[in-house]
PDB file of C-alpha atoms in Angstrom:
ATOM      1  CA  GLU S   1      50.109  46.338   2.106  1.00  0.00           C
ATOM      2  CA  ALA S   2      53.514  46.460   3.739  1.00  0.00           C
ATOM      3  CA  GLY S   3      55.990  48.865   2.288  1.00  0.00           C
ATOM      4  CA  VAL S   4      59.678  48.398   1.453  1.00  0.00           C
ATOM      5  CA  ALA S   5      61.568  47.422   4.586  1.00  0.00           C
ATOM      6  CA  GLN S   6      65.149  48.339   5.254  1.00  0.00           C
ATOM      7  CA  SER S   7      67.555  47.621   8.089  1.00  0.00           C
ATOM      8  CA  PRO S   8      69.376  48.845   9.938  1.00  0.00           C
ATOM      9  CA  ARG S   9      67.976  52.356  10.014  1.00  0.00           C
ATOM     10  CA  TYR S  10      71.296  53.835  11.249  1.00  0.00           C
ATOM     11  CA  LYS S  11      74.876  52.684  11.151  1.00  0.00           C
ATOM     12  CA  ILE S  12      78.097  54.282  12.317  1.00  0.00           C
ATOM     13  CA  ILE S  13      81.406  52.733  11.321  1.00  0.00           C
ATOM     14  CA  GLU S  14      85.020  53.740  10.997  1.00  0.00           C
ATOM     15  CA  LYS S  15      86.678  54.036   7.628  1.00  0.00           C
ATOM     16  CA  ARG S  16      88.087  50.859   6.167  1.00  0.00           C
ATOM     17  CA  GLN S  17      85.445  48.815   7.995  1.00  0.00           C
ATOM     18  CA  SER S  18      82.800  46.856   6.132  1.00  0.00           C
ATOM     19  CA  VAL S  19      79.036  47.284   6.364  1.00  0.00           C
ATOM     20  CA  ALA S  20      75.950  45.630   4.926  1.00  0.00           C
ATOM     21  CA  PHE S  21      72.448  46.861   4.371  1.00  0.00           C
ATOM     22  CA  TRP S  22      69.347  44.744   3.867  1.00  0.00           C
ATOM     23  CA  CYS S  23      66.220  45.436   1.876  1.00  0.00           C
ATOM     24  CA  ASN S  24      62.928  43.543   1.631  1.00  0.00           C
ATOM     25  CA  PRO S  25      60.793  44.831  -1.254  1.00  0.00           C
ATOM     26  CA  ILE S  26      57.045  44.897  -1.464  1.00  0.00           C
ATOM     27  CA  SER S  27      55.703  41.398  -1.903  1.00  0.00           C
ATOM     28  CA  GLY S  28      55.498  40.402  -5.550  1.00  0.00           C
ATOM     29  CA  HIS S  29      57.678  43.254  -6.834  1.00  0.00           C
ATOM     30  CA  ALA S  30      60.133  41.944  -9.395  1.00  0.00           C
ATOM     31  CA  THR S  31      62.372  44.979  -9.697  1.00  0.00           C
ATOM     32  CA  LEU S  32      64.567  46.301  -6.926  1.00  0.00           C
ATOM     33  CA  TYR S  33      66.783  49.406  -6.872  1.00  0.00           C
ATOM     34  CA  TRP S  34      69.498  50.708  -4.569  1.00  0.00           C
ATOM     35  CA  TYR S  35      70.083  54.461  -4.495  1.00  0.00           C
ATOM     36  CA  GLN S  36      72.678  56.511  -2.627  1.00  0.00           C
ATOM     37  CA  GLN S  37      71.631  59.942  -1.317  1.00  0.00           C
ATOM     38  CA  ILE S  38      74.429  62.157  -0.124  1.00  0.00           C
ATOM     39  CA  LEU S  39      73.425  65.037   2.133  1.00  0.00           C
ATOM     40  CA  GLY S  40      72.128  67.944   0.042  1.00  0.00           C
ATOM     41  CA  GLN S  41      71.774  65.928  -3.097  1.00  0.00           C
ATOM     42  CA  GLY S  42      69.163  63.867  -4.861  1.00  0.00           C
ATOM     43  CA  PRO S  43      69.328  60.070  -4.853  1.00  0.00           C
ATOM     44  CA  LYS S  44      71.694  58.461  -7.277  1.00  0.00           C
ATOM     45  CA  LEU S  45      71.059  54.973  -8.701  1.00  0.00           C
ATOM     46  CA  LEU S  46      73.649  52.396  -7.746  1.00  0.00           C
ATOM     47  CA  ILE S  47      72.133  49.175  -9.035  1.00  0.00           C
ATOM     48  CA  GLN S  48      68.930  47.777 -10.454  1.00  0.00           C
ATOM     49  CA  PHE S  49      67.832  44.123 -10.252  1.00  0.00           C
ATOM     50  CA  GLN S  50      65.088  42.457 -12.267  1.00  0.00           C
ATOM     51  CA  ASN S  51      64.227  39.318 -10.216  1.00  0.00           C
ATOM     52  CA  ASN S  52      67.696  38.032  -9.340  1.00  0.00           C
ATOM     53  CA  GLY S  53      69.523  39.439 -12.357  1.00  0.00           C
ATOM     54  CA  VAL S  54      71.417  42.714 -12.556  1.00  0.00           C
ATOM     55  CA  VAL S  55      69.938  45.152 -15.115  1.00  0.00           C
ATOM     56  CA  ASP S  56      72.140  48.169 -14.471  1.00  0.00           C
ATOM     57  CA  ASP S  57      75.139  48.608 -12.225  1.00  0.00           C
ATOM     58  CA  SER S  58      76.941  51.222 -14.262  1.00  0.00           C
ATOM     59  CA  GLN S  59      77.154  53.649 -11.341  1.00  0.00           C
ATOM     60  CA  LEU S  60      78.111  51.117  -8.691  1.00  0.00           C
ATOM     61  CA  PRO S  61      81.733  51.572  -7.459  1.00  0.00           C
ATOM     62  CA  LYS S  62      82.524  47.941  -7.930  1.00  0.00           C
ATOM     63  CA  ASP S  63      85.938  48.131  -6.225  1.00  0.00           C
ATOM     64  CA  ARG S  64      84.200  48.514  -2.883  1.00  0.00           C
ATOM     65  CA  PHE S  65      80.472  48.085  -3.335  1.00  0.00           C
ATOM     66  CA  SER S  66      78.652  44.807  -4.038  1.00  0.00           C
ATOM     67  CA  ALA S  67      75.026  43.828  -4.089  1.00  0.00           C
ATOM     68  CA  GLU S  68      73.079  40.614  -4.450  1.00  0.00           C
ATOM     69  CA  ARG S  69      69.522  39.408  -4.731  1.00  0.00           C
ATOM     70  CA  LEU S  70      69.976  35.709  -4.681  1.00  0.00           C
ATOM     71  CA  LYS S  71      66.391  34.449  -4.564  1.00  0.00           C
ATOM     72  CA  GLY S  72      64.822  37.363  -6.369  1.00  0.00           C
ATOM     73  CA  VAL S  73      63.249  38.742  -3.217  1.00  0.00           C
ATOM     74  CA  ASP S  74      65.288  40.558  -0.576  1.00  0.00           C
ATOM     75  CA  SER S  75      68.637  42.127  -1.319  1.00  0.00           C
ATOM     76  CA  THR S  76      71.902  43.040   0.449  1.00  0.00           C
ATOM     77  CA  LEU S  77      74.175  45.952  -0.390  1.00  0.00           C
ATOM     78  CA  LYS S  78      77.720  45.750   0.974  1.00  0.00           C
ATOM     79  CA  ILE S  79      80.567  48.272   1.254  1.00  0.00           C
ATOM     80  CA  GLN S  80      84.089  46.989   1.884  1.00  0.00           C
ATOM     81  CA  PRO S  81      86.154  48.915   2.797  1.00  0.00           C
ATOM     82  CA  ALA S  82      84.144  52.011   3.594  1.00  0.00           C
ATOM     83  CA  LYS S  83      85.455  55.518   2.888  1.00  0.00           C
ATOM     84  CA  LEU S  84      84.469  58.814   4.442  1.00  0.00           C
ATOM     85  CA  GLU S  85      82.696  59.819   1.269  1.00  0.00           C
ATOM     86  CA  ASP S  86      80.337  56.813   1.582  1.00  0.00           C
ATOM     87  CA  SER S  87      78.496  58.646   4.376  1.00  0.00           C
ATOM     88  CA  ALA S  88      74.996  58.895   2.959  1.00  0.00           C
ATOM     89  CA  VAL S  89      71.485  57.512   3.114  1.00  0.00           C
ATOM     90  CA  TYR S  90      71.064  54.287   1.176  1.00  0.00           C
ATOM     91  CA  LEU S  91      67.582  53.926  -0.224  1.00  0.00           C
ATOM     92  CA  CYS S  92      65.987  50.803  -1.515  1.00  0.00           C
ATOM     93  CA  ALA S  93      63.008  50.928  -3.916  1.00  0.00           C
ATOM     94  CA  SER S  94      60.917  48.336  -5.650  1.00  0.00           C
ATOM     95  CA  SER S  95      58.442  48.250  -8.509  1.00  0.00           C
ATOM     96  CA  LEU S  96      55.985  45.608  -9.662  1.00  0.00           C
ATOM     97  CA  GLY S  97      57.303  44.689 -13.063  1.00  0.00           C
ATOM     98  CA  GLY S  98      60.010  47.048 -14.007  1.00  0.00           C
ATOM     99  CA  GLY S  99      59.871  49.697 -16.648  1.00  0.00           C
ATOM    100  CA  PRO S 100      59.338  53.442 -16.263  1.00  0.00           C
ATOM    101  CA  LEU S 101      55.554  53.073 -16.334  1.00  0.00           C
ATOM    102  CA  GLU S 102      55.691  51.272 -12.970  1.00  0.00           C
ATOM    103  CA  THR S 103      55.886  53.361  -9.821  1.00  0.00           C
ATOM    104  CA  GLN S 104      58.971  52.945  -7.688  1.00  0.00           C
ATOM    105  CA  TYR S 105      58.165  52.672  -3.974  1.00  0.00           C
ATOM    106  CA  PHE S 106      60.917  53.730  -1.633  1.00  0.00           C
ATOM    107  CA  GLY S 107      61.886  52.433   1.773  1.00  0.00           C
ATOM    108  CA  PRO S 108      62.842  54.696   4.707  1.00  0.00           C
ATOM    109  CA  GLY S 109      66.532  54.286   4.046  1.00  0.00           C
ATOM    110  CA  THR S 110      69.630  53.387   6.040  1.00  0.00           C
ATOM    111  CA  ARG S 111      71.680  56.356   7.232  1.00  0.00           C
ATOM    112  CA  LEU S 112      75.378  55.533   7.196  1.00  0.00           C
ATOM    113  CA  LEU S 113      78.027  57.640   8.900  1.00  0.00           C
ATOM    114  CA  VAL S 114      81.668  56.780   8.230  1.00  0.00           C
ATOM    115  CA  LEU S 115      84.139  58.273  10.729  1.00  0.00           C
TER     116      LEU S 115
ATOM    117  CA  ALA Q   1      73.461  61.594 -20.501  1.00  0.00           C
ATOM    118  CA  GLN Q   2      70.258  62.857 -18.994  1.00  0.00           C
ATOM    119  CA  SER Q   3      70.288  65.422 -16.208  1.00  0.00           C
ATOM    120  CA  VAL Q   4      67.837  67.347 -14.059  1.00  0.00           C
ATOM    121  CA  THR Q   5      68.247  70.888 -12.725  1.00  0.00           C
ATOM    122  CA  GLN Q   6      66.240  72.286  -9.863  1.00  0.00           C
ATOM    123  CA  PRO Q   7      67.446  75.908  -9.718  1.00  0.00           C
ATOM    124  CA  ASP Q   8      65.973  76.749  -6.315  1.00  0.00           C
ATOM    125  CA  ILE Q   9      67.701  75.138  -3.318  1.00  0.00           C
ATOM    126  CA  HIS Q  10      65.256  76.737  -0.828  1.00  0.00           C
ATOM    127  CA  ILE Q  11      61.833  78.303  -1.303  1.00  0.00           C
ATOM    128  CA  THR Q  12      59.798  80.015   1.454  1.00  0.00           C
ATOM    129  CA  VAL Q  13      56.077  80.413   1.010  1.00  0.00           C
ATOM    130  CA  SER Q  14      53.384  81.660   3.320  1.00  0.00           C
ATOM    131  CA  GLU Q  15      50.668  79.242   4.282  1.00  0.00           C
ATOM    132  CA  GLY Q  16      47.746  79.564   1.929  1.00  0.00           C
ATOM    133  CA  ALA Q  17      49.852  81.077  -0.868  1.00  0.00           C
ATOM    134  CA  SER Q  18      50.457  79.510  -4.218  1.00  0.00           C
ATOM    135  CA  LEU Q  19      53.615  77.513  -5.007  1.00  0.00           C
ATOM    136  CA  GLU Q  20      55.686  76.760  -8.049  1.00  0.00           C
ATOM    137  CA  LEU Q  21      58.841  74.644  -7.967  1.00  0.00           C
ATOM    138  CA  ARG Q  22      60.979  74.645 -11.083  1.00  0.00           C
ATOM    139  CA  CYS Q  23      62.498  71.705 -12.873  1.00  0.00           C
ATOM    140  CA  ASN Q  24      64.473  71.614 -16.096  1.00  0.00           C
ATOM    141  CA  TYR Q  25      65.757  68.469 -17.775  1.00  0.00           C
ATOM    142  CA  SER Q  26      68.362  67.728 -20.377  1.00  0.00           C
ATOM    143  CA  TYR Q  27      67.709  64.758 -22.626  1.00  0.00           C
ATOM    144  CA  GLY Q  28      67.769  64.011 -26.315  1.00  0.00           C
ATOM    145  CA  ALA Q  29      64.139  62.858 -26.501  1.00  0.00           C
ATOM    146  CA  THR Q  30      61.134  63.309 -24.289  1.00  0.00           C
ATOM    147  CA  PRO Q  31      61.836  61.497 -21.048  1.00  0.00           C
ATOM    148  CA  TYR Q  32      59.382  60.269 -18.490  1.00  0.00           C
ATOM    149  CA  LEU Q  33      59.133  62.870 -15.724  1.00  0.00           C
ATOM    150  CA  PHE Q  34      58.352  62.579 -12.042  1.00  0.00           C
ATOM    151  CA  TRP Q  35      57.991  64.618  -8.891  1.00  0.00           C
ATOM    152  CA  TYR Q  36      58.691  63.013  -5.513  1.00  0.00           C
ATOM    153  CA  VAL Q  37      58.366  64.445  -1.995  1.00  0.00           C
ATOM    154  CA  GLN Q  38      60.584  63.509   0.912  1.00  0.00           C
ATOM    155  CA  SER Q  39      59.470  64.409   4.439  1.00  0.00           C
ATOM    156  CA  PRO Q  40      61.760  64.096   7.464  1.00  0.00           C
ATOM    157  CA  GLY Q  41      61.962  60.495   8.630  1.00  0.00           C
ATOM    158  CA  GLN Q  42      59.873  59.260   5.712  1.00  0.00           C
ATOM    159  CA  GLY Q  43      60.695  57.713   2.382  1.00  0.00           C
ATOM    160  CA  LEU Q  44      60.279  59.313  -0.984  1.00  0.00           C
ATOM    161  CA  GLN Q  45      56.711  59.462  -2.119  1.00  0.00           C
ATOM    162  CA  LEU Q  46      55.569  59.868  -5.709  1.00  0.00           C
ATOM    163  CA  LEU Q  47      53.431  63.000  -6.250  1.00  0.00           C
ATOM    164  CA  LEU Q  48      52.840  62.700  -9.957  1.00  0.00           C
ATOM    165  CA  LYS Q  49      54.313  61.553 -13.244  1.00  0.00           C
ATOM    166  CA  TYR Q  50      54.176  62.408 -16.922  1.00  0.00           C
ATOM    167  CA  PHE Q  51      54.598  59.926 -19.735  1.00  0.00           C
ATOM    168  CA  SER Q  52      52.675  61.386 -22.673  1.00  0.00           C
ATOM    169  CA  GLY Q  53      49.436  63.060 -23.669  1.00  0.00           C
ATOM    170  CA  ASP Q  54      47.961  65.975 -21.773  1.00  0.00           C
ATOM    171  CA  THR Q  55      50.772  68.157 -20.635  1.00  0.00           C
ATOM    172  CA  LEU Q  56      49.082  69.159 -17.404  1.00  0.00           C
ATOM    173  CA  VAL Q  57      49.089  66.287 -14.932  1.00  0.00           C
ATOM    174  CA  GLN Q  58      47.353  66.073 -11.608  1.00  0.00           C
ATOM    175  CA  GLY Q  59      48.841  64.350  -8.625  1.00  0.00           C
ATOM    176  CA  ILE Q  60      48.184  63.632  -5.000  1.00  0.00           C
ATOM    177  CA  LYS Q  61      47.814  66.186  -2.238  1.00  0.00           C
ATOM    178  CA  GLY Q  62      46.492  68.828  -4.627  1.00  0.00           C
ATOM    179  CA  PHE Q  63      49.682  69.110  -6.704  1.00  0.00           C
ATOM    180  CA  GLU Q  64      49.880  69.499 -10.464  1.00  0.00           C
ATOM    181  CA  ALA Q  65      52.699  69.822 -12.931  1.00  0.00           C
ATOM    182  CA  GLU Q  66      52.939  71.062 -16.508  1.00  0.00           C
ATOM    183  CA  PHE Q  67      55.297  69.657 -19.129  1.00  0.00           C
ATOM    184  CA  LYS Q  68      56.636  72.230 -21.590  1.00  0.00           C
ATOM    185  CA  ARG Q  69      58.691  70.608 -24.314  1.00  0.00           C
ATOM    186  CA  SER Q  70      59.880  73.965 -25.757  1.00  0.00           C
ATOM    187  CA  GLN Q  71      61.387  74.926 -22.402  1.00  0.00           C
ATOM    188  CA  SER Q  72      62.459  71.405 -21.271  1.00  0.00           C
ATOM    189  CA  SER Q  73      60.594  72.097 -18.089  1.00  0.00           C
ATOM    190  CA  PHE Q  74      58.301  70.228 -15.700  1.00  0.00           C
ATOM    191  CA  ASN Q  75      57.296  72.676 -13.022  1.00  0.00           C
ATOM    192  CA  LEU Q  76      55.319  71.641  -9.973  1.00  0.00           C
ATOM    193  CA  ARG Q  77      52.466  73.831  -8.691  1.00  0.00           C
ATOM    194  CA  LYS Q  78      49.950  73.997  -5.919  1.00  0.00           C
ATOM    195  CA  PRO Q  79      47.351  76.752  -5.570  1.00  0.00           C
ATOM    196  CA  SER Q  80      47.383  76.919  -1.799  1.00  0.00           C
ATOM    197  CA  VAL Q  81      50.047  75.386   0.427  1.00  0.00           C
ATOM    198  CA  HIS Q  82      49.484  73.908   3.845  1.00  0.00           C
ATOM    199  CA  TRP Q  83      52.034  73.736   6.688  1.00  0.00           C
ATOM    200  CA  SER Q  84      52.212  69.946   6.110  1.00  0.00           C
ATOM    201  CA  ASP Q  85      53.656  70.575   2.644  1.00  0.00           C
ATOM    202  CA  ALA Q  86      56.988  71.598   4.186  1.00  0.00           C
ATOM    203  CA  ALA Q  87      59.431  68.986   2.825  1.00  0.00           C
ATOM    204  CA  GLU Q  88      62.114  68.300   0.227  1.00  0.00           C
ATOM    205  CA  TYR Q  89      60.832  68.025  -3.364  1.00  0.00           C
ATOM    206  CA  PHE Q  90      62.670  66.151  -6.083  1.00  0.00           C
ATOM    207  CA  CYS Q  91      62.165  66.181  -9.796  1.00  0.00           C
ATOM    208  CA  ALA Q  92      63.317  63.038 -11.600  1.00  0.00           C
ATOM    209  CA  VAL Q  93      63.542  61.625 -15.123  1.00  0.00           C
ATOM    210  CA  THR Q  94      64.020  58.274 -16.790  1.00  0.00           C
ATOM    211  CA  PRO Q  95      64.367  57.533 -20.500  1.00  0.00           C
ATOM    212  CA  GLY Q  96      61.073  57.463 -22.298  1.00  0.00           C
ATOM    213  CA  GLY Q  97      59.789  55.109 -24.955  1.00  0.00           C
ATOM    214  CA  TYR Q  98      60.669  51.990 -23.065  1.00  0.00           C
ATOM    215  CA  SER Q  99      58.804  49.322 -21.160  1.00  0.00           C
ATOM    216  CA  GLY Q 100      60.090  46.338 -19.246  1.00  0.00           C
ATOM    217  CA  GLY Q 101      63.367  44.484 -18.916  1.00  0.00           C
ATOM    218  CA  GLY Q 102      65.895  47.266 -19.141  1.00  0.00           C
ATOM    219  CA  ALA Q 103      67.506  49.996 -17.181  1.00  0.00           C
ATOM    220  CA  ASP Q 104      64.963  52.466 -15.900  1.00  0.00           C
ATOM    221  CA  GLY Q 105      66.522  53.875 -12.765  1.00  0.00           C
ATOM    222  CA  LEU Q 106      65.581  57.475 -11.977  1.00  0.00           C
ATOM    223  CA  THR Q 107      67.919  60.453 -12.331  1.00  0.00           C
ATOM    224  CA  PHE Q 108      67.104  62.979  -9.671  1.00  0.00           C
ATOM    225  CA  GLY Q 109      67.671  66.683  -9.315  1.00  0.00           C
ATOM    226  CA  LYS Q 110      69.299  68.030  -6.165  1.00  0.00           C
ATOM    227  CA  GLY Q 111      65.982  68.928  -4.636  1.00  0.00           C
ATOM    228  CA  THR Q 112      64.165  72.067  -3.459  1.00  0.00           C
ATOM    229  CA  HIS Q 113      63.570  72.556   0.265  1.00  0.00           C
ATOM    230  CA  LEU Q 114      60.151  74.048   0.867  1.00  0.00           C
ATOM    231  CA  ILE Q 115      59.649  76.125   3.967  1.00  0.00           C
ATOM    232  CA  ILE Q 116      56.151  77.215   4.976  1.00  0.00           C
ATOM    233  CA  GLN Q 117      55.724  80.424   6.928  1.00  0.00           C
ATOM    234  CA  PRO Q 118      52.649  80.678   9.212  1.00  0.00           C
TER     235      PRO Q 118
END
């Protein structure tokens, strides 16, 4: 079974530029999460989708971050404009049906460096 | 709001020795508790989880964890570590008593970096 796929794996941009990350969850998984992991810290949830609907985006900085999951499968996370403090690893995770009883499977992440 | 504290940033253990990683949580009720491991270049992998019932849970790779409600703790243990156990370990929580359809994102601690000495 293929795992969660993410691309690109690395990205370097200058501040005020825009960037987009892509995630393809495990086939059949209804729930998709985006986490931000700053160096030296644990991952922090940015947004959770159930199929193509947003369940929780309370920690998403909506002035610069946006995310979509139009067809309920893959997802895109965008930052515009990027700030220095956005340098982090962006992790995508998916689970089969949603709910804490379901295991979240994580992708390898996209490492972003903002200069 | 729920929170997780992992008081040890780094721990060094000799290969073959026993291991205990500490985790304390703050939450009004009993949350669901998890331990994840993150190795360099690899994604987070679930080691074990606790929802209810027996407070000692077994996981993969020979790990176990014990939930202690009175201490709000969920410490991870392994009787004998291997060099391949060197990694970053994260404790995480999510609100308990829920299933399906709502917010269930994980709240992670800052992690404990495990170093194995030969």
